[in-house]
Tab-separated table of C-alpha atoms in Angstrom:
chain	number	residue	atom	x	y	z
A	1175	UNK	CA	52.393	14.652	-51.611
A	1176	UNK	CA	55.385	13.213	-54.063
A	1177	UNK	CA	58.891	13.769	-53.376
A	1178	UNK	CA	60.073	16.457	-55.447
A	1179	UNK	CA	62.652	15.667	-58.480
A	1180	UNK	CA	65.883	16.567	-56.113
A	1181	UNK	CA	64.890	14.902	-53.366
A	1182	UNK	CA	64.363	11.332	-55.568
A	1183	UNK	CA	68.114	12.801	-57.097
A	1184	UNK	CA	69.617	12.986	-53.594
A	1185	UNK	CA	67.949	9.778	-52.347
A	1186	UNK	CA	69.134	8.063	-55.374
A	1187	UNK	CA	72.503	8.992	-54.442
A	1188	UNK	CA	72.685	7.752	-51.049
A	1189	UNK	CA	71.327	4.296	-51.927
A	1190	UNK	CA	73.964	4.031	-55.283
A	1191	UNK	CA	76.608	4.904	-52.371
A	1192	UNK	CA	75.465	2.010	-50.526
A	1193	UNK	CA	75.139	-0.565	-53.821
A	1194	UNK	CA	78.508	0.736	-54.186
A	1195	UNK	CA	79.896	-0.760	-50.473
A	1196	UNK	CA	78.349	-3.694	-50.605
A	1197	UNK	CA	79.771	-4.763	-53.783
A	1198	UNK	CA	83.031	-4.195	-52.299
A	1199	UNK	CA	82.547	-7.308	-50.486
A	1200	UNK	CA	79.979	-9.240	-52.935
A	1201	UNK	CA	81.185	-10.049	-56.623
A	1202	UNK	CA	78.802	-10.903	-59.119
A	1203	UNK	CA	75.336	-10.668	-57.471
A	1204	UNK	CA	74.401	-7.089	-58.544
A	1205	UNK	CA	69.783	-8.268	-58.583
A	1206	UNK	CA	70.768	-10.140	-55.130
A	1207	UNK	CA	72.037	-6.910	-53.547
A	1208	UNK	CA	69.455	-4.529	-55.733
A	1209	UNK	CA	66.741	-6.701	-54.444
A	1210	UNK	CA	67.834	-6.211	-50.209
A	1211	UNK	CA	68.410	-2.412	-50.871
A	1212	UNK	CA	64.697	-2.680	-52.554
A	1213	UNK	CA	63.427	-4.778	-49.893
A	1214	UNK	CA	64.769	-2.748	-47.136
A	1215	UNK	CA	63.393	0.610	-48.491
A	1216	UNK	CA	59.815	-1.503	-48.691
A	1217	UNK	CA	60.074	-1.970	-45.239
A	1218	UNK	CA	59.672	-6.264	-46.383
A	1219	UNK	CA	61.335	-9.270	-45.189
A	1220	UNK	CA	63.170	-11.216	-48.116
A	1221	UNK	CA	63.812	-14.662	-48.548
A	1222	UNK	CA	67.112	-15.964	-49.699
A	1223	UNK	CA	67.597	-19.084	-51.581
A	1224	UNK	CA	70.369	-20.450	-53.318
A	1225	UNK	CA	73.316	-23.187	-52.902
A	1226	UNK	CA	75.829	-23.185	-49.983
A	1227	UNK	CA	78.924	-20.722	-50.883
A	1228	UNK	CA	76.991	-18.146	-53.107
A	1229	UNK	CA	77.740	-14.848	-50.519
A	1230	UNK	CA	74.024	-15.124	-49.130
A	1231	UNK	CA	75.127	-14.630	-45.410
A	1232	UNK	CA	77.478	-12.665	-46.162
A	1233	UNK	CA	75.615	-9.952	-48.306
A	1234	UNK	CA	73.042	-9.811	-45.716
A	1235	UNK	CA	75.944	-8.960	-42.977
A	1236	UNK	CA	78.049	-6.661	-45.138
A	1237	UNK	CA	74.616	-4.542	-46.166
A	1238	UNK	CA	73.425	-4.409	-42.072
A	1239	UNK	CA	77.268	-3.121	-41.421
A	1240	UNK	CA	76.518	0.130	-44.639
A	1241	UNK	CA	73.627	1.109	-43.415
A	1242	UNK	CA	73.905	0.756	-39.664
A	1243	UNK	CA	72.219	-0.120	-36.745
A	1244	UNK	CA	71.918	-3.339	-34.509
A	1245	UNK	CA	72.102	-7.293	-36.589
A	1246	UNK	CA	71.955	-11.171	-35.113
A	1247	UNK	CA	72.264	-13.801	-37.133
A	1248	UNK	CA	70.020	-16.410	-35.764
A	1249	UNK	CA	71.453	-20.070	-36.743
A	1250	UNK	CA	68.759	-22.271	-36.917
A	1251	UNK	CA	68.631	-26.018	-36.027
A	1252	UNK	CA	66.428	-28.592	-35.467
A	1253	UNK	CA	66.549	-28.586	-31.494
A	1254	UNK	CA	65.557	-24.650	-31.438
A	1255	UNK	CA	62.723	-23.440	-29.140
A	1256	UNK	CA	60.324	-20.487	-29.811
A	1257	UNK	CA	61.848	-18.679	-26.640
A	1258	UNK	CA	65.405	-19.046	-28.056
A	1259	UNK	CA	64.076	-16.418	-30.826
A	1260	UNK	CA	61.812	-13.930	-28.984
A	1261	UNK	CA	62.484	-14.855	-25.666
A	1262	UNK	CA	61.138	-15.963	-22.518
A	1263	UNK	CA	60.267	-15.439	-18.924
A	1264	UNK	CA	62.766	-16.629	-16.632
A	1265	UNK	CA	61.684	-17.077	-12.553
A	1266	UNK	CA	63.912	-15.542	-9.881
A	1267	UNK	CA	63.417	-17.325	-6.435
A	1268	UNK	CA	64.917	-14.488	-4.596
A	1269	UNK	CA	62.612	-11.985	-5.489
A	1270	UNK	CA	59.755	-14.353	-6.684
A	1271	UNK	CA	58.542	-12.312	-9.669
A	1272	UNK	CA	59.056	-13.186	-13.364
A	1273	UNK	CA	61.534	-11.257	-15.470
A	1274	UNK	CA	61.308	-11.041	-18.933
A	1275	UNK	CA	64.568	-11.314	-20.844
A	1276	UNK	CA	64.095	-10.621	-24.768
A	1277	UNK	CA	65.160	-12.665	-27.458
A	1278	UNK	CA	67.741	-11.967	-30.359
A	1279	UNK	CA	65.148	-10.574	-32.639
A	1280	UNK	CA	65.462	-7.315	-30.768
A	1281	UNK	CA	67.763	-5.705	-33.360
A	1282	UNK	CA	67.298	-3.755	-36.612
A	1283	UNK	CA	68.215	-6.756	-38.885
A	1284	UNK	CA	67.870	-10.071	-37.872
A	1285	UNK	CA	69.256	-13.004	-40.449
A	1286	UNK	CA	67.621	-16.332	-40.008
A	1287	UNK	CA	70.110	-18.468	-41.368
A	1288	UNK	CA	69.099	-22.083	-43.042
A	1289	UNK	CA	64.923	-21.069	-41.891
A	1290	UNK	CA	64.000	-24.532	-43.078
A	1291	UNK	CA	65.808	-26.216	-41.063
A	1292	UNK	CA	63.811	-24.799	-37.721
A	1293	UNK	CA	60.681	-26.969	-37.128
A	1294	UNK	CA	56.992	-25.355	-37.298
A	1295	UNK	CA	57.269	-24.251	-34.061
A	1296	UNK	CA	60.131	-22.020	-34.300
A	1297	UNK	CA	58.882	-20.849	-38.299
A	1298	UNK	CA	55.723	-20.034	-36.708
A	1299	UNK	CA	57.218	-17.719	-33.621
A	1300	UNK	CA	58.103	-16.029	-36.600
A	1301	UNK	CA	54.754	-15.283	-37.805
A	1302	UNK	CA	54.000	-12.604	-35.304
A	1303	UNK	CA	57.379	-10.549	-35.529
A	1304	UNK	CA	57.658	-10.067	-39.399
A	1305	UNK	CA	54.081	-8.928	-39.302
A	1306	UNK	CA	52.828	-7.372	-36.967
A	1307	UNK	CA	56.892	-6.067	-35.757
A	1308	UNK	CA	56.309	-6.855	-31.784
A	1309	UNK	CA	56.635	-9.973	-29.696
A	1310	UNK	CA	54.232	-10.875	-26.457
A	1311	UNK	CA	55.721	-12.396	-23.781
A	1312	UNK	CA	53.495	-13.038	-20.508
A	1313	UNK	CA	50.721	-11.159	-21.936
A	1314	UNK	CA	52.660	-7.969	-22.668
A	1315	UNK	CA	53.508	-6.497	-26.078
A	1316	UNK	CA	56.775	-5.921	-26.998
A	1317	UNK	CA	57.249	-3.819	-29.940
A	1318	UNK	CA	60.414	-4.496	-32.071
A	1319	UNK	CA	62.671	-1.367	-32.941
A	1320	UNK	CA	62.302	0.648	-36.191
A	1321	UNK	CA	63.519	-0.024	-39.431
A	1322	UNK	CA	63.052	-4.002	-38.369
A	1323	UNK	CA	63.455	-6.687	-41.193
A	1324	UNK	CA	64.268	-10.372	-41.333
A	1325	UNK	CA	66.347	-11.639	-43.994
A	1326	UNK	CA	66.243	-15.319	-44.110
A	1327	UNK	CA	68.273	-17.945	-46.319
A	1328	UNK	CA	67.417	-21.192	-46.975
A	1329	UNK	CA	69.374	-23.990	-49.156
A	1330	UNK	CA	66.887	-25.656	-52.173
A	1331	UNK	CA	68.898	-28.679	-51.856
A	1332	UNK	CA	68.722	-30.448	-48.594
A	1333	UNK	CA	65.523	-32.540	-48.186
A	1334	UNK	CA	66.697	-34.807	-45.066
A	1335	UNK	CA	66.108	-32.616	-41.576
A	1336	UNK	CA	64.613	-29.944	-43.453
A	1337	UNK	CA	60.926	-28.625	-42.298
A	1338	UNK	CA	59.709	-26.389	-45.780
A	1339	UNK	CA	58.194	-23.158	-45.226
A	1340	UNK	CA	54.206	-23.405	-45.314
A	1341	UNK	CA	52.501	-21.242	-47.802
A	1342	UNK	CA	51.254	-18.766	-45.135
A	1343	UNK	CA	54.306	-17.998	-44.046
A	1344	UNK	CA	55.960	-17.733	-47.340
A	1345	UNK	CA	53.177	-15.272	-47.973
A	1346	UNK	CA	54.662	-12.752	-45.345
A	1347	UNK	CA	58.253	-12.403	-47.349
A	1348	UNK	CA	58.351	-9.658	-49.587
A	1349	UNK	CA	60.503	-10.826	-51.964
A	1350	UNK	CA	62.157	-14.105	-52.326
A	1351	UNK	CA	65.079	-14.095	-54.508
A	1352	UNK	CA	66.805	-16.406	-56.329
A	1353	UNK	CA	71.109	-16.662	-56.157
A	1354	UNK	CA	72.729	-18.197	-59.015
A	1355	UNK	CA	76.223	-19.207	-59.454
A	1356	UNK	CA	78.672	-16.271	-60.415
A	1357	UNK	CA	80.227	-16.578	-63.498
A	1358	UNK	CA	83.727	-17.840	-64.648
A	1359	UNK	CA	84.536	-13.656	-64.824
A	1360	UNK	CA	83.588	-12.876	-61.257
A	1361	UNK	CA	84.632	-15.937	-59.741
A	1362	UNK	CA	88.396	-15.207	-60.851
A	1363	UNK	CA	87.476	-11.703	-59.214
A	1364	UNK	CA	86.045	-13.392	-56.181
A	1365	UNK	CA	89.571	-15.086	-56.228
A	1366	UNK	CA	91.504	-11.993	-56.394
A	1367	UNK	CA	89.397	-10.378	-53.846
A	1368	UNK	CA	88.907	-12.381	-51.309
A	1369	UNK	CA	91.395	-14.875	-51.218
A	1370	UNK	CA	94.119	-12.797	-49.061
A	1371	UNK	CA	92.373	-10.015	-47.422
A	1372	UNK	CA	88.712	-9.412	-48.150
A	1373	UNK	CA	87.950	-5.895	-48.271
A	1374	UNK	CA	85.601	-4.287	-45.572
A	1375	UNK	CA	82.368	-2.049	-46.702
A	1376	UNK	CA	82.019	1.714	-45.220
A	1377	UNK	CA	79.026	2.893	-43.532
A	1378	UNK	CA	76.914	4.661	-45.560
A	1379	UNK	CA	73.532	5.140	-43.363
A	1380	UNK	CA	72.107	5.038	-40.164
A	1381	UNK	CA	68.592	3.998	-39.065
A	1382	UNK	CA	67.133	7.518	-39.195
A	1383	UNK	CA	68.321	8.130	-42.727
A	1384	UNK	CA	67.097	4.653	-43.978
A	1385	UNK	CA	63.893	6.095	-42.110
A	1386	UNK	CA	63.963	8.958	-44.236
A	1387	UNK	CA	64.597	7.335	-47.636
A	1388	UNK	CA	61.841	4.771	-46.511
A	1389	UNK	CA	59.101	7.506	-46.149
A	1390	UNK	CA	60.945	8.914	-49.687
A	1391	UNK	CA	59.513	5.494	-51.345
A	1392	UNK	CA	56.476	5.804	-49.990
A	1393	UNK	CA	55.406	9.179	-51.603
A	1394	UNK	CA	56.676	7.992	-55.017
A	1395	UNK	CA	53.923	8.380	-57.979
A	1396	UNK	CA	51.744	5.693	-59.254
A	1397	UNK	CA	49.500	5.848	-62.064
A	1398	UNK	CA	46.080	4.817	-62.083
A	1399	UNK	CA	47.002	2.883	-64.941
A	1400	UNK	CA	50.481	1.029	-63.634
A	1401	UNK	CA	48.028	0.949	-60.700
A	1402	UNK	CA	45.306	-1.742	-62.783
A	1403	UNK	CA	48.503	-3.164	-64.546
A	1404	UNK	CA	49.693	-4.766	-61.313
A	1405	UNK	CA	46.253	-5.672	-60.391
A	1406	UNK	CA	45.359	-7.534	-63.743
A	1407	UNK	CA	49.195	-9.070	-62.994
A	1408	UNK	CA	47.630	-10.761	-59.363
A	1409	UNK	CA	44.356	-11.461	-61.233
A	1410	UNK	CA	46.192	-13.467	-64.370
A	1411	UNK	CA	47.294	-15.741	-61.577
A	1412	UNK	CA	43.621	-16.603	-60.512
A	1413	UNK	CA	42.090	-16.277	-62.995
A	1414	UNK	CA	44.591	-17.184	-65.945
A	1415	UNK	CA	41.853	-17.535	-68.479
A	1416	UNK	CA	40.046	-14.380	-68.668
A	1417	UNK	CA	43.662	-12.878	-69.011
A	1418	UNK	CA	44.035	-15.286	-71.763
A	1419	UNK	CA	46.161	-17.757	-70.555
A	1420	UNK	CA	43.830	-20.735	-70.162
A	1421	UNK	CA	47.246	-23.304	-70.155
A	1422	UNK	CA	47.667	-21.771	-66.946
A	1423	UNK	CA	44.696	-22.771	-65.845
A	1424	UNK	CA	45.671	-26.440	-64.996
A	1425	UNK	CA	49.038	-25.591	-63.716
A	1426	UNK	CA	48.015	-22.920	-60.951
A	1427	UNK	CA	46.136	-24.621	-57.835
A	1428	UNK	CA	46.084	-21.236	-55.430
A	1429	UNK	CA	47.092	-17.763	-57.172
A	1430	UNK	CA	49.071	-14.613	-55.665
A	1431	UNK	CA	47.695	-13.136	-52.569
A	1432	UNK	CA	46.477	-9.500	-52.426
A	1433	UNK	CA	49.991	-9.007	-50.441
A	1434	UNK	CA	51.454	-9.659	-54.026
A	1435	UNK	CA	49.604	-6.722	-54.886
A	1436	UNK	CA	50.918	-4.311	-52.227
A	1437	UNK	CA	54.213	-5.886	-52.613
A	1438	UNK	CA	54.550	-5.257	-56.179
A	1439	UNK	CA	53.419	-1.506	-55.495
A	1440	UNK	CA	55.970	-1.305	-52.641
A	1441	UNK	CA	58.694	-2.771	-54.764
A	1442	UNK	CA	57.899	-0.834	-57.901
A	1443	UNK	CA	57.974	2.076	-55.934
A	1444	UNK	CA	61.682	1.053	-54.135
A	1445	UNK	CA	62.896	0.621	-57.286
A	1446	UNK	CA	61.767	3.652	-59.099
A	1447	UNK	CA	63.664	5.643	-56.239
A	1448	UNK	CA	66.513	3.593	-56.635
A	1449	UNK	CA	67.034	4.759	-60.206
A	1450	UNK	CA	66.257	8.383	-58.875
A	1451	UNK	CA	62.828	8.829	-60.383
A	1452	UNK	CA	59.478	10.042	-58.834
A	1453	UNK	CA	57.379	7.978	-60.252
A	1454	UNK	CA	56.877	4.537	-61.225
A	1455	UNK	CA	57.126	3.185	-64.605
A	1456	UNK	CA	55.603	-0.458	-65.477
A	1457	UNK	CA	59.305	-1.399	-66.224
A	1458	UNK	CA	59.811	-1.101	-62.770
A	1459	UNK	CA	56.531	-3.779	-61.801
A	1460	UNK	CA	57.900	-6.397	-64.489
A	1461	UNK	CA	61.294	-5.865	-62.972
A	1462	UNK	CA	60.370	-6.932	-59.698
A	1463	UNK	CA	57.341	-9.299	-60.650
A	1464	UNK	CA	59.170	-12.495	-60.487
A	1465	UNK	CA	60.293	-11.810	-57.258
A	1466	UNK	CA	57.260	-10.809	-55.640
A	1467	UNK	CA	54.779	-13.206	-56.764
A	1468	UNK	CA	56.688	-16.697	-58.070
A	1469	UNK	CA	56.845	-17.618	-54.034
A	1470	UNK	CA	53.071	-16.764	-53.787
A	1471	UNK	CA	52.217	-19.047	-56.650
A	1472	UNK	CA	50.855	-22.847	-55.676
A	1473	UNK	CA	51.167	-25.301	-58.620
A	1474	UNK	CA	48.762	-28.288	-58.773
A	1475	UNK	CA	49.815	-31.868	-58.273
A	1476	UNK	CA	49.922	-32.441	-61.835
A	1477	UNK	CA	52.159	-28.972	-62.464
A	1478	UNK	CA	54.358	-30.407	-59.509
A	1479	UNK	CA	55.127	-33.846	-61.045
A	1480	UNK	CA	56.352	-32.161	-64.188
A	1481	UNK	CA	58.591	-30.049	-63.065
A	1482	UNK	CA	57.147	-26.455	-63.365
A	1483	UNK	CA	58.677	-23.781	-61.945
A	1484	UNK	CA	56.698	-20.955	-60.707
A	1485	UNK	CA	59.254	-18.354	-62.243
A	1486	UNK	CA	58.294	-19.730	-65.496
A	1487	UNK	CA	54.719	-19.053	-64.711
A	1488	UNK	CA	55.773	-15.777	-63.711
A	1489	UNK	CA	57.305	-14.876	-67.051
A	1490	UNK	CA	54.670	-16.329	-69.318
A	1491	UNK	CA	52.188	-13.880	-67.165
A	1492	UNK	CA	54.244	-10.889	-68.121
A	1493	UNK	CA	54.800	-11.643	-71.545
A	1494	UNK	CA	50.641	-12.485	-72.085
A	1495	UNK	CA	49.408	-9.172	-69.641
A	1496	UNK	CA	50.014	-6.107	-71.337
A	1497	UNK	CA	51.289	-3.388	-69.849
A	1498	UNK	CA	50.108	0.391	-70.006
A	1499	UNK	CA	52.439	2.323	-72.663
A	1500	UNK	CA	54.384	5.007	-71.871
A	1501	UNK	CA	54.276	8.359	-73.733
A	1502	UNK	CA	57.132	10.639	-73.432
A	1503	UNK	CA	55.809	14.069	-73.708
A	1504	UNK	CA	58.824	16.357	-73.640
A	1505	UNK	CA	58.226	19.615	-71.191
A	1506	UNK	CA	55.162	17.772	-69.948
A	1507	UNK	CA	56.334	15.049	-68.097
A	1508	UNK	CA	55.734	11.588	-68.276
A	1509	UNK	CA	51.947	10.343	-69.168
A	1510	UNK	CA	50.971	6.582	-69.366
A	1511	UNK	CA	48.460	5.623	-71.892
């Protein structure tokens, strides 16, 4: 079952009221904030990368505070523990019995701050609360509470005391998006803003209605045909040369991972509600493409050494790989072809 045409209209009006209140606070990062509301309504963890100063923390904390319910921002160092993240079992001599006291990740939205600079330890305690959403402690399960999503930042600069993400972690983010500088225009608006008394955001949501507009994405309409476009998308990256793209061949070492493909469905899907439609258009898969599958992507060696980017890969994919064409069939709806 879809959601019907008013529903999608009503949806889309709740999630442009929370755009809205975030960009109170946040000046000149409109696909930064798209791509959190998108995430969130995928029910994916994002990863954050850009310089120090460019709002990162502080759009993840200003869009917990408009839609509501419990955030912790983890800070992460060098000297962390696993148990300082999910928590640990602590002895009491009085009673002698273990108690279990849960970590910080107990909360709707948790922020791991500067992720790379947590050693493999820590990144790997990870591993079992973005995907599977529960924690075991003392051979009990622990499930973490619903909506649950990490948002984690990490700064492409530093290389001393840094410990880089392995692939198979990197693999459980949804999205990992890019933050460029503002320009010269909204960093003299950043200046007005912020400078004396930095506005606030409302509340918008709570977790129930993010529930709701959640299960709203989830019963938006995909095509059979967008459907094989973002398959022969994931393919062109291991295969490059049966999509025509042999160049690519010596540049990719390991292509996108079938959770590129459910991302990219996911995302599509996010985003179609977002702009208040029921269905999914392939505008919506290239939209989102880069951000879904550039972190999946390993270059070779060779690819490495010259400098590729993985984004640029990306983009040469979409503009080789057709997509489906849309004909608009007035009183008939919307048929790809």
């Amino acid at each position: 079952m879809t959601v019907a045409a008013h529903d999608a209209d009503r949806a889309a009006g709740l999630l442009r009221d929370t755009l809205a209140e975030v960009k109170k606070v946040i000046v000149g990062q409109d696909h930064m904030v798209e791509r959190l509301v998108v995430a969130l309504l995928a029910r994916g963890h994002c990863l954050i990368e850009g310089v120090p100063g460019v709002a990162k923390t502080l759009a993840v904390g200003s869009l917990a505070r408009v839609v509501g319910g419990t955030f912790a921002r983890l800070q992460f160092t060098p000297d962390l523990v696993p148990s300082d993240i999910v928590g640990t079992r602590i002895y009491h001599p009085s009673t002698e019995q273990f108690d279990v006291e849960l970590g910080p990740v107990f909360v709707n939205f948790v922020l791991a701050d500067e992720i790379n600079r947590a050693p493999a330890k820590v990144q790997s305690a990870l591993l079992e609360v973005m995907a599977e959403r529960q924690v075991s402690l003392g051979g009990t399960t622990y499930p973490l509470p619903e909506p649950f999503i990490v948002l984690a930042t990490q700064n492409p600069i530093e290389s001393e005391g840094v410990y880089p993400l392995p692939e198979a972690q990197r693999d459980r983010f949804l999205m990992k998006i890019d933050v460029e500088y503002p320009g010269a225009h909204d960093e003299l608006e950043i200046l007005r803003r912020m400078s004396v008394d930095p506005p606030a955001p409302d509340r918008v949501l709570d977790p129930a209605g993010l529930a709701d507009l959640q299960r709203a994405a989830d019963t938006v309409s995909v095509h059979e045909l967008v459907a094989d476009y973002i398959v022969r998308l994931v393919m062109a990256t291991r295969d490059p040369a049966q999509y025509h793209l042999p160049e690519l061949r010596d540049l990719i070492d390991i292509g996108a991972s079938p959770r590129a493909t459910l991302g990219l469905v996911s995302a599509a899907r996010a985003l179609a509600l977002l702009s208040g439609r029921d269905y999914v258009l392939p505008d919506d898969v290239r939209a989102v493409a880069r951000d879904v599958m550039s972190h999946r992507i390993v270059l070779t060696f060779d690819a490495l050494a010259d400098g590729v980017d993985t984004r640029d890969v990306v983009r040469q994919i979409l503009a080789t790989v057709p997509p489906p064409r849309v004909v608009w069939n007035h009183g008939a709806g919307v048929t790809p072809a």
